[in-house]
Amino acid sequence: MPRVQALRGKAQEQAHTVVIDGTAVELVLRRSARRSFALQVDHRGARVAVPLRTPLGEVERFVHSHGRWLLDRLQARAAAPAVPVLKAAEGAAVPLLGRPLTLRLHPGRSTRWRTGADGGEELQLPTAVDPLRALLRALQARALAWFQGRVEEYCHRLGLEPPPLRLSSARTRWGSCSSRSGIRLHWRLIHLPPALIDYVVAHEVAHLLEMNHSPRFWAVVERLYPDWRAARGALRKAAATLPVIASAPSADSGRFGAED
């Protein structure tokens, strides 16, 4: 029998194989206290998430109902260039706001930003703790500060008070907006050039006026970000090039989108 791994709370993960059109597909089955079903493909392979007590037969029926999509996505990912997996090594580079950030390692427990000899930014990561986790925390802190300023700017253009802002690790969305909880932006946007980040911010801020994707909504987006069509296409291409930080959740770039 497959080994079941207990996760936070009552969530469980186990390996499972489903045969689709004669092809054996290895996937990870995740059961948790959720209400919906979800199927995704990312750098780790195929994953299906279901409510905790879902019978296995029902899980397999759900996977088979999306079998063609699943096989196509697995084939496309196999044919695509490998997504770079970032390692916290001396001299490694990670994109930050579209420019390379050089990583440096140092003994100790603190993380420090500094300017390198070539004028570029460097991030000193401590080796006394997990440097990958330190990198993740540093990037997320930088992301929150940057995104906050951009949300305030676009809200100001519409004459609105900035709503609460939180970071997201969603697997299929760059951002979301709720009248109750405010705006959420994926922290990995911090890898991208500022112009692409601004498109996602403008998209979510526009939802403060129009909680839909009607022509009125896109008119607000165009008012905030006239070149949104080109930015949306560039965003889809950029998603496939972003590095994966091993200790961080990563979305399937093939399904990522600003739309929510």
Coordinates of C-alpha atoms in Angstrom, one line a residue:
M1 CA 0.0 0.0 0.0
P2 CA 1.2 3.6 -0.7
R3 CA 2.7 5.3 2.3
V4 CA 0.5 8.1 3.6
Q5 CA 2.3 11.2 5.0
A6 CA 0.5 13.3 7.6
L7 CA 0.8 17.0 7.1
R8 CA -0.3 20.1 9.0
G9 CA -3.6 19.5 10.8
K10 CA -5.4 16.5 9.3
A11 CA -4.0 16.8 5.7
Q12 CA -2.5 13.7 4.2
E13 CA -0.5 13.0 1.0
Q14 CA 0.2 9.8 -0.7
A15 CA 1.5 8.6 -4.1
H16 CA -1.1 7.2 -6.5
T17 CA -1.1 5.9 -10.1
V18 CA -4.0 6.5 -12.5
V19 CA -4.1 4.9 -16.0
I20 CA -5.4 7.4 -18.6
D21 CA -5.8 6.3 -22.2
G22 CA -3.3 3.5 -21.6
T23 CA -0.7 5.9 -20.0
A24 CA 0.2 5.4 -16.3
V25 CA 0.3 8.7 -14.6
E26 CA 2.1 9.0 -11.3
L27 CA 0.5 11.7 -9.1
V28 CA 0.4 12.9 -5.5
L29 CA -3.0 12.7 -3.9
R30 CA -3.6 15.3 -1.2
R31 CA -6.5 15.0 1.2
S32 CA -7.3 18.0 3.4
A33 CA -10.1 19.9 5.0
R34 CA -11.1 21.5 1.8
R35 CA -14.5 21.5 -0.1
S36 CA -13.5 21.4 -3.7
F37 CA -11.4 19.2 -6.0
A38 CA -8.3 20.6 -7.8
L39 CA -5.8 19.1 -10.3
Q40 CA -2.5 20.7 -11.2
V41 CA 0.8 20.1 -12.8
D42 CA 4.0 21.8 -11.6
H43 CA 7.7 21.2 -11.4
R44 CA 7.0 18.3 -9.0
G45 CA 4.6 16.5 -11.4
A46 CA 0.9 15.9 -11.2
R47 CA -1.1 16.6 -8.0
V48 CA -4.7 16.2 -7.1
A49 CA -6.3 17.8 -4.0
V50 CA -9.6 16.6 -2.6
P51 CA -11.7 16.8 0.6
L52 CA -10.4 14.7 3.4
R53 CA -12.9 11.7 3.3
T54 CA -13.3 11.5 -0.5
P55 CA -13.5 7.9 -1.7
L56 CA -10.6 6.8 -4.0
G57 CA -13.1 5.9 -6.7
E58 CA -14.4 9.4 -6.7
V59 CA -10.9 10.8 -6.9
E60 CA -10.1 8.7 -9.9
R61 CA -13.3 9.7 -11.7
F62 CA -12.4 13.3 -11.2
V63 CA -8.9 12.8 -12.6
H64 CA -10.2 10.8 -15.6
S65 CA -12.7 13.6 -16.3
H66 CA -9.8 15.9 -16.9
G67 CA -7.6 13.1 -18.4
R68 CA -6.9 14.8 -21.7
W69 CA -5.9 18.1 -20.1
L70 CA -3.7 16.2 -17.7
L71 CA -1.8 14.3 -20.4
D72 CA -1.4 17.5 -22.5
R73 CA 0.0 19.4 -19.5
L74 CA 2.4 16.6 -18.6
Q75 CA 3.6 16.4 -22.2
A76 CA 4.0 20.1 -22.5
R77 CA 6.0 20.3 -19.3
A78 CA 8.2 17.5 -20.4
A79 CA 8.9 19.2 -23.7
A80 CA 9.5 22.6 -22.1
P81 CA 12.9 23.8 -20.9
A82 CA 13.5 22.8 -17.3
V83 CA 12.5 25.3 -14.7
P84 CA 15.6 26.4 -12.8
V85 CA 15.6 25.3 -9.2
L86 CA 17.4 27.9 -7.1
K87 CA 20.1 26.8 -4.7
A88 CA 21.4 29.1 -2.0
A89 CA 25.0 29.0 -3.1
E90 CA 27.8 31.6 -3.0
G91 CA 27.5 33.8 -6.1
A92 CA 24.2 32.4 -7.3
A93 CA 21.8 34.9 -8.9
V94 CA 18.1 35.3 -8.5
P95 CA 15.9 37.8 -10.4
L96 CA 14.7 40.7 -8.3
L97 CA 12.5 43.3 -10.0
G98 CA 13.8 42.0 -13.3
R99 CA 17.5 42.4 -12.4
P100 CA 19.9 39.9 -11.0
L101 CA 20.3 39.7 -7.3
T102 CA 23.6 38.1 -6.2
L103 CA 23.5 35.8 -3.2
R104 CA 26.4 35.7 -0.7
L105 CA 26.8 33.3 2.2
H106 CA 28.2 34.3 5.6
P107 CA 28.5 32.7 9.0
G108 CA 25.9 33.9 11.5
R109 CA 22.1 34.2 11.8
S110 CA 21.3 37.5 10.1
T111 CA 20.2 38.4 6.6
R112 CA 21.7 41.6 5.1
W113 CA 21.1 43.5 1.9
R114 CA 24.0 45.4 0.5
T115 CA 25.4 46.9 -2.7
G116 CA 28.0 44.8 -4.5
A117 CA 31.3 46.0 -6.0
D118 CA 29.7 46.2 -9.4
G119 CA 26.9 48.4 -8.1
G120 CA 24.3 45.6 -8.2
E121 CA 22.3 44.4 -5.2
E122 CA 23.6 41.5 -3.1
L123 CA 21.9 39.6 -0.3
Q124 CA 24.0 38.0 2.4
L125 CA 22.4 34.8 3.7
P126 CA 23.3 33.2 7.0
T127 CA 24.7 29.7 7.0
A128 CA 23.9 29.2 10.7
V129 CA 20.2 28.8 9.7
D130 CA 18.6 27.4 6.5
P131 CA 19.8 29.9 3.9
L132 CA 16.9 29.0 1.5
R133 CA 14.3 29.9 4.2
A134 CA 16.2 33.1 4.9
L135 CA 16.1 33.9 1.2
L136 CA 12.4 33.3 1.0
R137 CA 11.7 35.5 4.0
A138 CA 13.9 38.3 2.6
L139 CA 12.2 38.2 -0.8
Q140 CA 8.7 38.1 0.7
A141 CA 9.5 41.1 3.0
R142 CA 10.8 43.0 -0.1
A143 CA 7.7 42.0 -2.1
L144 CA 5.3 43.2 0.6
A145 CA 7.0 46.6 0.9
W146 CA 7.2 47.1 -2.9
F147 CA 3.6 45.9 -3.6
Q148 CA 2.2 48.1 -0.8
G149 CA 3.6 51.2 -2.5
R150 CA 2.2 50.3 -5.9
V151 CA -1.2 49.5 -4.5
E152 CA -1.3 52.8 -2.8
E153 CA -0.3 54.6 -6.0
Y154 CA -3.0 52.9 -8.1
C155 CA -5.6 53.4 -5.5
H156 CA -4.7 57.1 -5.4
R157 CA -5.3 57.4 -9.1
L158 CA -8.8 56.2 -8.6
G159 CA -9.4 58.2 -5.5
L160 CA -9.7 55.1 -3.3
E161 CA -8.4 54.2 0.1
P162 CA -5.9 51.4 -0.1
P163 CA -7.4 48.1 1.1
P164 CA -5.5 45.6 3.3
L165 CA -2.7 43.8 1.4
R166 CA -1.4 40.3 1.9
L167 CA 1.0 38.1 0.1
S168 CA -0.2 34.9 -1.6
S169 CA 1.3 31.6 -2.6
A170 CA -1.7 30.6 -4.7
R171 CA -1.0 27.9 -7.3
T172 CA -2.9 29.4 -10.2
R173 CA -3.3 33.2 -9.7
W174 CA -1.0 36.1 -9.6
G175 CA -3.5 38.1 -7.5
S176 CA -7.0 38.3 -6.1
C177 CA -9.3 41.0 -4.7
S178 CA -12.1 40.7 -2.2
S179 CA -14.4 43.3 -0.8
R180 CA -13.9 41.8 2.6
S181 CA -10.2 40.8 2.9
G182 CA -8.6 43.2 0.4
I183 CA -5.9 42.5 -2.2
R184 CA -3.6 39.5 -2.3
L185 CA -0.6 39.4 -4.6
H186 CA 1.7 36.4 -5.2
W187 CA 5.1 37.0 -3.6
R188 CA 6.9 35.6 -6.7
L189 CA 5.9 38.7 -8.6
I190 CA 8.9 40.3 -7.0
H191 CA 11.1 38.4 -9.5
L192 CA 9.5 40.3 -12.4
P193 CA 10.2 43.8 -13.9
P194 CA 8.3 46.6 -12.2
A195 CA 6.1 47.2 -15.3
L196 CA 4.7 43.6 -15.2
I197 CA 4.1 43.9 -11.4
D198 CA 2.2 47.1 -12.1
Y199 CA -0.1 45.4 -14.5
V200 CA -1.1 42.8 -11.9
V201 CA -1.5 45.6 -9.3
A202 CA -3.7 47.7 -11.7
H203 CA -5.8 44.6 -12.4
E204 CA -6.5 43.9 -8.8
V205 CA -7.1 47.6 -7.9
A206 CA -9.6 47.8 -10.7
H207 CA -11.6 45.1 -9.0
L208 CA -12.2 47.5 -6.1
L209 CA -14.6 49.3 -8.5
E210 CA -15.7 46.3 -10.6
M211 CA -15.8 42.9 -9.0
N212 CA -16.1 41.1 -12.4
H213 CA -14.4 41.0 -15.8
S214 CA -17.0 43.0 -17.6
P215 CA -16.3 45.7 -20.2
R216 CA -16.6 48.2 -17.4
F217 CA -13.8 46.4 -15.5
W218 CA -11.4 46.4 -18.5
A219 CA -12.2 50.1 -19.0
V220 CA -10.9 50.8 -15.5
V221 CA -7.8 48.6 -16.2
E222 CA -7.1 50.6 -19.4
R223 CA -7.5 53.8 -17.5
L224 CA -4.9 52.6 -15.0
Y225 CA -2.6 50.7 -17.3
P226 CA -3.2 51.5 -21.0
D227 CA -0.8 48.8 -22.3
W228 CA -2.4 46.0 -20.3
R229 CA -2.9 43.7 -23.3
A230 CA 0.9 43.5 -24.1
A231 CA 1.7 43.2 -20.4
R232 CA -0.7 40.2 -20.0
G233 CA 1.0 38.4 -22.8
A234 CA 4.5 39.2 -21.4
L235 CA 3.4 38.0 -18.0
R236 CA 2.4 34.6 -19.3
K237 CA 5.8 34.1 -21.0
A238 CA 7.7 35.4 -17.9
A239 CA 6.0 32.9 -15.6
A240 CA 7.6 30.0 -17.3
T241 CA 11.1 31.4 -16.7
L242 CA 10.9 32.0 -12.9
P243 CA 13.2 30.0 -10.7
V244 CA 11.8 27.6 -8.1
I245 CA 13.0 28.0 -4.5
A246 CA 13.1 24.5 -3.1
S247 CA 11.5 25.3 0.3
A248 CA 8.8 27.5 -1.2
P249 CA 5.4 26.6 -2.7
S250 CA 5.4 27.0 -6.5
A251 CA 2.6 27.4 -8.9
D252 CA 2.1 25.8 -12.2
S253 CA 3.2 28.6 -14.5
G254 CA 1.0 27.1 -17.3
R255 CA -2.1 28.0 -15.3
F256 CA -1.0 31.3 -13.7
G257 CA -2.9 34.4 -14.6
A258 CA -3.8 37.8 -13.3
E259 CA -7.5 37.0 -13.7
D260 CA -9.3 36.0 -10.6

